[in-house]
mmCIF file of N, CA and C in Angstrom:
data_model
loop_
_atom_site.group_PDB
_atom_site.id
_atom_site.type_symbol
_atom_site.label_atom_id
_atom_site.label_comp_id
_atom_site.label_asym_id
_atom_site.label_seq_id
_atom_site.Cartn_x
_atom_site.Cartn_y
_atom_site.Cartn_z
ATOM 1 N N PRO A 8 134.824 59.994 21.257
ATOM 2 C CA PRO A 8 133.772 61.307 21.311
ATOM 3 C C PRO A 8 132.638 60.772 22.131
ATOM 4 N N GLU A 9 131.998 59.679 21.674
ATOM 5 C CA GLU A 9 130.524 59.381 22.300
ATOM 6 C C GLU A 9 130.648 59.311 23.949
ATOM 7 N N ARG A 10 131.807 58.864 24.416
ATOM 8 C CA ARG A 10 132.205 58.915 25.783
ATOM 9 C C ARG A 10 132.144 60.119 26.381
ATOM 10 N N ASN A 11 132.912 61.076 25.593
ATOM 11 C CA ASN A 11 132.574 62.676 26.179
ATOM 12 C C ASN A 11 131.152 63.044 26.163
ATOM 13 N N VAL A 12 130.503 62.855 25.044
ATOM 14 C CA VAL A 12 129.124 63.298 24.955
ATOM 15 C C VAL A 12 128.303 62.730 26.302
ATOM 16 N N LEU A 13 128.304 61.311 26.449
ATOM 17 C CA LEU A 13 127.702 60.774 27.697
ATOM 18 C C LEU A 13 128.234 61.349 28.972
ATOM 19 N N LYS A 14 129.590 61.665 29.095
ATOM 20 C CA LYS A 14 130.113 62.536 30.439
ATOM 21 C C LYS A 14 129.253 63.819 30.518
ATOM 22 N N ASP A 15 129.056 64.524 29.507
ATOM 23 C CA ASP A 15 128.512 65.744 29.420
ATOM 24 C C ASP A 15 126.922 65.585 29.884
ATOM 25 N N PHE A 16 126.353 64.533 29.340
ATOM 26 C CA PHE A 16 125.077 64.075 29.688
ATOM 27 C C PHE A 16 124.702 64.003 31.044
ATOM 28 N N TYR A 17 125.660 63.054 31.516
ATOM 29 C CA TYR A 17 125.572 62.701 33.070
ATOM 30 C C TYR A 17 125.806 63.944 33.827
ATOM 31 N N ALA A 18 126.793 64.971 33.436
ATOM 32 C CA ALA A 18 126.859 66.078 34.268
ATOM 33 C C ALA A 18 125.543 66.889 34.237
ATOM 34 N N SER A 19 124.932 67.159 33.083
ATOM 35 C CA SER A 19 123.838 67.990 32.960
ATOM 36 C C SER A 19 122.683 67.488 33.518
ATOM 37 N N ALA A 20 122.669 65.920 33.672
ATOM 38 C CA ALA A 20 121.322 65.383 34.207
ATOM 39 C C ALA A 20 121.765 65.168 35.813
ATOM 40 N N LYS A 21 122.815 65.594 36.331
ATOM 41 C CA LYS A 21 123.120 65.207 37.637
ATOM 42 C C LYS A 21 123.175 63.983 38.059
ATOM 43 N N GLY A 22 124.272 63.307 37.346
ATOM 44 C CA GLY A 22 124.366 61.764 37.476
ATOM 45 C C GLY A 22 124.917 61.339 38.911
ATOM 46 N N GLY A 23 125.484 62.196 39.589
ATOM 47 C CA GLY A 23 125.876 61.779 40.960
ATOM 48 C C GLY A 23 124.645 61.367 41.775
ATOM 49 N N GLU A 24 123.480 61.786 41.401
ATOM 50 C CA GLU A 24 122.391 61.732 42.120
ATOM 51 C C GLU A 24 121.343 60.582 41.676
ATOM 52 N N TRP A 25 121.786 59.819 40.464
ATOM 53 C CA TRP A 25 120.812 58.866 39.823
ATOM 54 C C TRP A 25 120.817 57.648 40.817
ATOM 55 N N THR A 26 119.782 56.973 40.549
ATOM 56 C CA THR A 26 119.569 55.519 41.414
ATOM 57 C C THR A 26 120.643 54.660 40.916
ATOM 58 N N TYR A 27 120.732 54.423 39.645
ATOM 59 C CA TYR A 27 121.891 53.495 39.105
ATOM 60 C C TYR A 27 122.739 54.252 38.373
ATOM 61 N N SER A 28 123.900 54.377 38.500
ATOM 62 C CA SER A 28 124.994 54.916 37.421
ATOM 63 C C SER A 28 126.297 54.033 37.584
ATOM 64 N N VAL A 29 126.159 52.790 37.473
ATOM 65 C CA VAL A 29 127.115 51.828 37.408
ATOM 66 C C VAL A 29 128.147 52.076 36.337
ATOM 67 N N ASN A 30 129.371 52.276 36.683
ATOM 68 C CA ASN A 30 130.477 52.490 35.565
ATOM 69 C C ASN A 30 130.571 53.827 35.151
ATOM 70 N N TRP A 31 129.287 54.627 35.065
ATOM 71 C CA TRP A 31 129.392 55.788 34.542
ATOM 72 C C TRP A 31 130.753 56.788 34.838
ATOM 73 N N THR A 32 131.639 57.201 33.958
ATOM 74 C CA THR A 32 132.623 58.097 34.030
ATOM 75 C C THR A 32 133.830 57.239 34.641
ATOM 76 N N HIS A 33 133.614 56.083 34.800
ATOM 77 C CA HIS A 33 134.921 55.132 35.419
ATOM 78 C C HIS A 33 135.761 55.008 34.220
ATOM 79 N N GLN A 34 137.019 55.633 34.814
ATOM 80 C CA GLN A 34 138.157 55.590 33.473
ATOM 81 C C GLN A 34 138.438 54.214 32.974
ATOM 82 N N TYR A 35 138.237 53.164 33.637
ATOM 83 C CA TYR A 35 138.649 51.814 33.196
ATOM 84 C C TYR A 35 137.609 50.892 32.582
ATOM 85 N N PHE A 36 136.400 51.597 32.473
ATOM 86 C CA PHE A 36 135.338 50.771 31.863
ATOM 87 C C PHE A 36 134.686 51.660 30.565
ATOM 88 N N GLY A 37 134.678 50.958 29.477
ATOM 89 C CA GLY A 37 134.089 51.604 28.315
ATOM 90 C C GLY A 37 132.766 51.956 28.537
ATOM 91 N N HIS A 38 132.363 53.100 27.703
ATOM 92 C CA HIS A 38 130.986 53.554 27.853
ATOM 93 C C HIS A 38 129.875 52.620 27.356
ATOM 94 N N CYS A 39 130.139 51.586 26.745
ATOM 95 C CA CYS A 39 129.198 50.568 26.332
ATOM 96 C C CYS A 39 128.719 49.835 27.575
ATOM 97 N N SER A 40 129.472 49.731 28.429
ATOM 98 C CA SER A 40 129.237 48.941 29.650
ATOM 99 C C SER A 40 128.592 49.703 30.835
ATOM 100 N N TRP A 41 128.332 51.093 30.608
ATOM 101 C CA TRP A 41 127.710 51.898 31.520
ATOM 102 C C TRP A 41 126.129 51.446 31.576
ATOM 103 N N HIS A 42 125.700 51.678 32.905
ATOM 104 C CA HIS A 42 124.217 51.474 33.109
ATOM 105 C C HIS A 42 123.413 52.086 32.081
ATOM 106 N N GLY A 43 122.520 51.447 31.366
ATOM 107 C CA GLY A 43 121.541 52.210 30.452
ATOM 108 C C GLY A 43 122.055 52.404 28.978
ATOM 109 N N VAL A 44 123.194 52.077 28.914
ATOM 110 C CA VAL A 44 123.860 52.146 27.454
ATOM 111 C C VAL A 44 123.746 51.041 26.814
ATOM 112 N N THR A 45 123.323 51.079 25.470
ATOM 113 C CA THR A 45 123.493 49.823 24.644
ATOM 114 C C THR A 45 124.390 50.266 23.475
ATOM 115 N N CYS A 46 125.255 49.390 22.806
ATOM 116 C CA CYS A 46 126.043 49.888 21.861
ATOM 117 C C CYS A 46 125.833 48.577 20.772
ATOM 118 N N ARG A 47 126.277 49.137 19.601
ATOM 119 C CA ARG A 47 126.404 48.137 18.399
ATOM 120 C C ARG A 47 127.694 48.574 17.691
ATOM 121 N N ASP A 48 128.818 47.808 17.685
ATOM 122 C CA ASP A 48 129.997 48.139 17.198
ATOM 123 C C ASP A 48 130.551 49.422 17.849
ATOM 124 N N GLU A 49 130.649 49.578 19.135
ATOM 125 C CA GLU A 49 131.128 50.543 19.899
ATOM 126 C C GLU A 49 130.209 51.864 19.736
ATOM 127 N N ALA A 50 129.229 52.075 18.915
ATOM 128 C CA ALA A 50 128.308 53.251 18.621
ATOM 129 C C ALA A 50 127.310 52.969 19.570
ATOM 130 N N VAL A 51 126.782 54.056 20.251
ATOM 131 C CA VAL A 51 125.685 53.870 21.058
ATOM 132 C C VAL A 51 124.325 54.002 20.220
ATOM 133 N N THR A 52 123.461 52.950 20.614
ATOM 134 C CA THR A 52 122.091 52.719 19.901
ATOM 135 C C THR A 52 121.045 53.002 20.784
ATOM 136 N N GLU A 53 121.114 52.875 22.164
ATOM 137 C CA GLU A 53 120.387 52.952 23.176
ATOM 138 C C GLU A 53 120.762 53.666 24.354
ATOM 139 N N LEU A 54 119.707 54.668 24.893
ATOM 140 C CA LEU A 54 120.118 55.258 26.161
ATOM 141 C C LEU A 54 118.712 54.996 26.761
ATOM 142 N N ASN A 55 118.709 54.098 27.798
ATOM 143 C CA ASN A 55 117.524 53.799 28.446
ATOM 144 C C ASN A 55 117.666 53.891 29.947
ATOM 145 N N LEU A 56 117.324 55.254 30.350
ATOM 146 C CA LEU A 56 117.551 55.622 31.776
ATOM 147 C C LEU A 56 116.235 55.981 32.493
ATOM 148 N N ALA A 57 115.284 55.308 32.216
ATOM 149 C CA ALA A 57 113.845 55.602 32.797
ATOM 150 C C ALA A 57 113.736 55.200 34.146
ATOM 151 N N ASN A 58 113.109 56.106 34.887
ATOM 152 C CA ASN A 58 112.839 55.853 36.340
ATOM 153 C C ASN A 58 114.179 55.785 37.056
ATOM 154 N N ASN A 59 115.096 56.692 36.662
ATOM 155 C CA ASN A 59 116.577 56.389 37.410
ATOM 156 C C ASN A 59 117.022 57.685 38.311
ATOM 157 N N GLY A 60 115.982 58.573 38.548
ATOM 158 C CA GLY A 60 116.399 59.721 39.255
ATOM 159 C C GLY A 60 117.139 60.894 38.637
ATOM 160 N N LEU A 61 117.187 60.954 37.170
ATOM 161 C CA LEU A 61 117.727 62.011 36.588
ATOM 162 C C LEU A 61 116.949 63.299 36.894
ATOM 163 N N SER A 62 117.768 64.406 36.956
ATOM 164 C CA SER A 62 117.286 65.630 37.103
ATOM 165 C C SER A 62 118.059 66.674 36.202
ATOM 166 N N GLY A 63 117.885 67.957 36.423
ATOM 167 C CA GLY A 63 118.733 68.890 35.722
ATOM 168 C C GLY A 63 118.094 69.117 34.260
ATOM 169 N N LYS A 64 118.971 69.020 33.335
ATOM 170 C CA LYS A 64 118.235 69.288 31.906
ATOM 171 C C LYS A 64 118.951 68.207 30.999
ATOM 172 N N LEU A 65 118.457 68.155 29.772
ATOM 173 C CA LEU A 65 118.681 67.415 28.566
ATOM 174 C C LEU A 65 119.799 68.045 27.913
ATOM 175 N N ASN A 66 121.001 67.595 27.819
ATOM 176 C CA ASN A 66 122.257 68.277 27.142
ATOM 177 C C ASN A 66 121.877 68.211 25.566
ATOM 178 N N LYS A 67 122.155 69.186 24.965
ATOM 179 C CA LYS A 67 122.016 69.116 23.465
ATOM 180 C C LYS A 67 123.007 68.233 22.963
ATOM 181 N N ARG A 68 124.033 67.888 23.490
ATOM 182 C CA ARG A 68 125.145 67.180 22.890
ATOM 183 C C ARG A 68 124.619 65.732 22.688
ATOM 184 N N VAL A 69 123.624 65.283 23.221
ATOM 185 C CA VAL A 69 122.982 63.944 22.970
ATOM 186 C C VAL A 69 122.848 63.626 21.520
ATOM 187 N N ALA A 70 122.615 64.780 20.850
ATOM 188 C CA ALA A 70 122.445 64.805 19.279
ATOM 189 C C ALA A 70 123.680 64.300 18.516
ATOM 190 N N GLU A 71 124.880 64.349 19.177
ATOM 191 C CA GLU A 71 126.088 63.909 18.746
ATOM 192 C C GLU A 71 125.958 62.395 18.695
ATOM 193 N N LEU A 72 125.149 61.702 19.324
ATOM 194 C CA LEU A 72 125.101 60.238 19.377
ATOM 195 C C LEU A 72 124.343 59.800 18.010
ATOM 196 N N HIS A 73 125.055 59.946 16.876
ATOM 197 C CA HIS A 73 124.458 59.760 15.593
ATOM 198 C C HIS A 73 123.718 58.305 15.338
ATOM 199 N N SER A 74 124.193 57.479 16.010
ATOM 200 C CA SER A 74 123.621 56.063 15.856
ATOM 201 C C SER A 74 122.472 55.697 16.790
ATOM 202 N N LEU A 75 122.008 56.884 17.671
ATOM 203 C CA LEU A 75 121.067 56.399 18.485
ATOM 204 C C LEU A 75 119.778 56.084 17.921
ATOM 205 N N GLU A 76 119.043 55.017 18.511
ATOM 206 C CA GLU A 76 117.883 54.482 17.940
ATOM 207 C C GLU A 76 116.713 54.823 19.022
ATOM 208 N N VAL A 77 117.045 54.440 20.381
ATOM 209 C CA VAL A 77 116.138 54.549 21.454
ATOM 210 C C VAL A 77 116.754 55.614 22.468
ATOM 211 N N LEU A 78 115.932 56.596 22.640
ATOM 212 C CA LEU A 78 116.345 57.582 24.121
ATOM 213 C C LEU A 78 115.078 57.524 24.943
ATOM 214 N N ASP A 79 115.049 56.842 25.904
ATOM 215 C CA ASP A 79 114.005 56.641 27.187
ATOM 216 C C ASP A 79 114.534 57.246 28.252
ATOM 217 N N LEU A 80 113.918 58.291 28.624
ATOM 218 C CA LEU A 80 114.293 59.146 29.791
ATOM 219 C C LEU A 80 112.943 59.272 30.591
ATOM 220 N N ASN A 81 111.883 58.450 30.560
ATOM 221 C CA ASN A 81 110.863 58.505 31.182
ATOM 222 C C ASN A 81 110.731 58.317 32.517
ATOM 223 N N ASP A 82 109.890 59.177 33.227
ATOM 224 C CA ASP A 82 109.931 59.003 34.786
ATOM 225 C C ASP A 82 111.043 59.427 35.635
ATOM 226 N N ASN A 83 111.594 60.818 35.125
ATOM 227 C CA ASN A 83 112.503 61.437 36.015
ATOM 228 C C ASN A 83 112.162 62.726 36.379
ATOM 229 N N ASP A 84 113.150 63.594 36.592
ATOM 230 C CA ASP A 84 112.754 64.929 36.876
ATOM 231 C C ASP A 84 113.651 65.957 36.042
ATOM 232 N N ILE A 85 113.608 65.742 34.810
ATOM 233 C CA ILE A 85 114.357 66.521 33.643
ATOM 234 C C ILE A 85 113.399 67.744 33.468
ATOM 235 N N LYS A 86 114.154 68.852 33.519
ATOM 236 C CA LYS A 86 113.535 70.197 33.297
ATOM 237 C C LYS A 86 113.912 70.923 32.078
ATOM 238 N N GLY A 87 113.089 71.766 31.716
ATOM 239 C CA GLY A 87 113.633 72.700 30.550
ATOM 240 C C GLY A 87 112.858 72.058 29.141
ATOM 241 N N THR A 88 113.543 72.864 28.139
ATOM 242 C CA THR A 88 113.059 72.495 26.775
ATOM 243 C C THR A 88 113.730 71.381 26.046
ATOM 244 N N ILE A 89 113.144 70.715 25.399
ATOM 245 C CA ILE A 89 113.735 69.518 24.419
ATOM 246 C C ILE A 89 114.890 70.324 23.371
ATOM 247 N N PRO A 90 116.054 70.036 23.539
ATOM 248 C CA PRO A 90 116.842 70.795 22.361
ATOM 249 C C PRO A 90 116.559 70.458 21.135
ATOM 250 N N SER A 91 116.623 71.419 20.341
ATOM 251 C CA SER A 91 116.133 71.184 18.783
ATOM 252 C C SER A 91 117.045 70.262 18.152
ATOM 253 N N GLU A 92 118.224 70.040 18.626
ATOM 254 C CA GLU A 92 119.293 69.361 18.041
ATOM 255 C C GLU A 92 118.910 67.838 18.100
ATOM 256 N N ILE A 93 117.766 67.468 18.915
ATOM 257 C CA ILE A 93 117.305 66.131 18.922
ATOM 258 C C ILE A 93 116.774 65.628 17.607
ATOM 259 N N GLY A 94 116.421 66.648 16.888
ATOM 260 C CA GLY A 94 115.718 66.465 15.484
ATOM 261 C C GLY A 94 117.014 66.095 14.461
ATOM 262 N N GLU A 95 117.957 66.154 14.833
ATOM 263 C CA GLU A 95 119.305 65.735 13.919
ATOM 264 C C GLU A 95 119.417 64.129 14.051
ATOM 265 N N LEU A 96 118.780 63.576 15.015
ATOM 266 C CA LEU A 96 118.729 62.164 15.253
ATOM 267 C C LEU A 96 118.188 61.333 14.230
ATOM 268 N N PHE A 97 118.736 61.111 13.074
ATOM 269 C CA PHE A 97 117.783 60.599 11.970
ATOM 270 C C PHE A 97 117.565 59.006 12.387
ATOM 271 N N ASN A 98 118.435 58.404 13.099
ATOM 272 C CA ASN A 98 118.111 56.905 13.422
ATOM 273 C C ASN A 98 117.038 56.850 14.497
ATOM 274 N N LEU A 99 116.707 57.932 15.143
ATOM 275 C CA LEU A 99 115.941 57.587 16.458
ATOM 276 C C LEU A 99 114.616 57.133 16.116
ATOM 277 N N THR A 100 114.147 56.158 16.661
ATOM 278 C CA THR A 100 112.755 55.514 16.338
ATOM 279 C C THR A 100 111.935 55.698 17.573
ATOM 280 N N TYR A 101 112.507 55.723 18.844
ATOM 281 C CA TYR A 101 111.861 55.643 19.977
ATOM 282 C C TYR A 101 112.503 56.776 21.004
ATOM 283 N N PHE A 102 111.458 57.719 21.407
ATOM 284 C CA PHE A 102 111.757 58.734 22.181
ATOM 285 C C PHE A 102 110.936 59.176 23.095
ATOM 286 N N ARG A 103 111.232 58.948 24.525
ATOM 287 C CA ARG A 103 110.162 59.034 25.420
ATOM 288 C C ARG A 103 110.885 59.900 26.503
ATOM 289 N N LEU A 104 110.023 60.817 26.827
ATOM 290 C CA LEU A 104 110.305 61.961 27.936
ATOM 291 C C LEU A 104 109.080 62.018 28.890
ATOM 292 N N SER A 105 108.105 61.114 28.812
ATOM 293 C CA SER A 105 106.979 61.408 29.630
ATOM 294 C C SER A 105 107.178 61.373 31.265
ATOM 295 N N PHE A 106 106.441 62.045 31.979
ATOM 296 C CA PHE A 106 106.479 62.206 33.382
ATOM 297 C C PHE A 106 107.829 62.812 34.034
ATOM 298 N N ASN A 107 108.303 63.885 33.267
ATOM 299 C CA ASN A 107 109.311 64.642 33.650
ATOM 300 C C ASN A 107 108.704 66.176 33.971
#
C-alpha cells in the first residue's frame, strides 16, 4: 500500500520532471530504495525531496504513510493548499515546505 501512495505522490508532484527520481516507480525496486525515501522495517519514515524540481500539488494520500516522521519538500515548486490530512500524521516531527 505505501508503494501505491508514493506512486500517487510522484504523479501529483510531476515526478517525471524531478531532478532525481532514481528507481521511482520501477517495478523491480522496492519503494525503500527510491531516491529520498527512508524506511524502517519497510515502513516509510522519511520523505526528503528538497530542492528536487517537484511541481504540481501535494497529494493528500501522503497522510497514509502512518510511520512518516520527516517530510521535507523545501525549495521546489509545489502549489496549492496543504491537505488537512497531513494533520493525521501523528509521528511527523519535521515538516518543511518553505520556498514553494
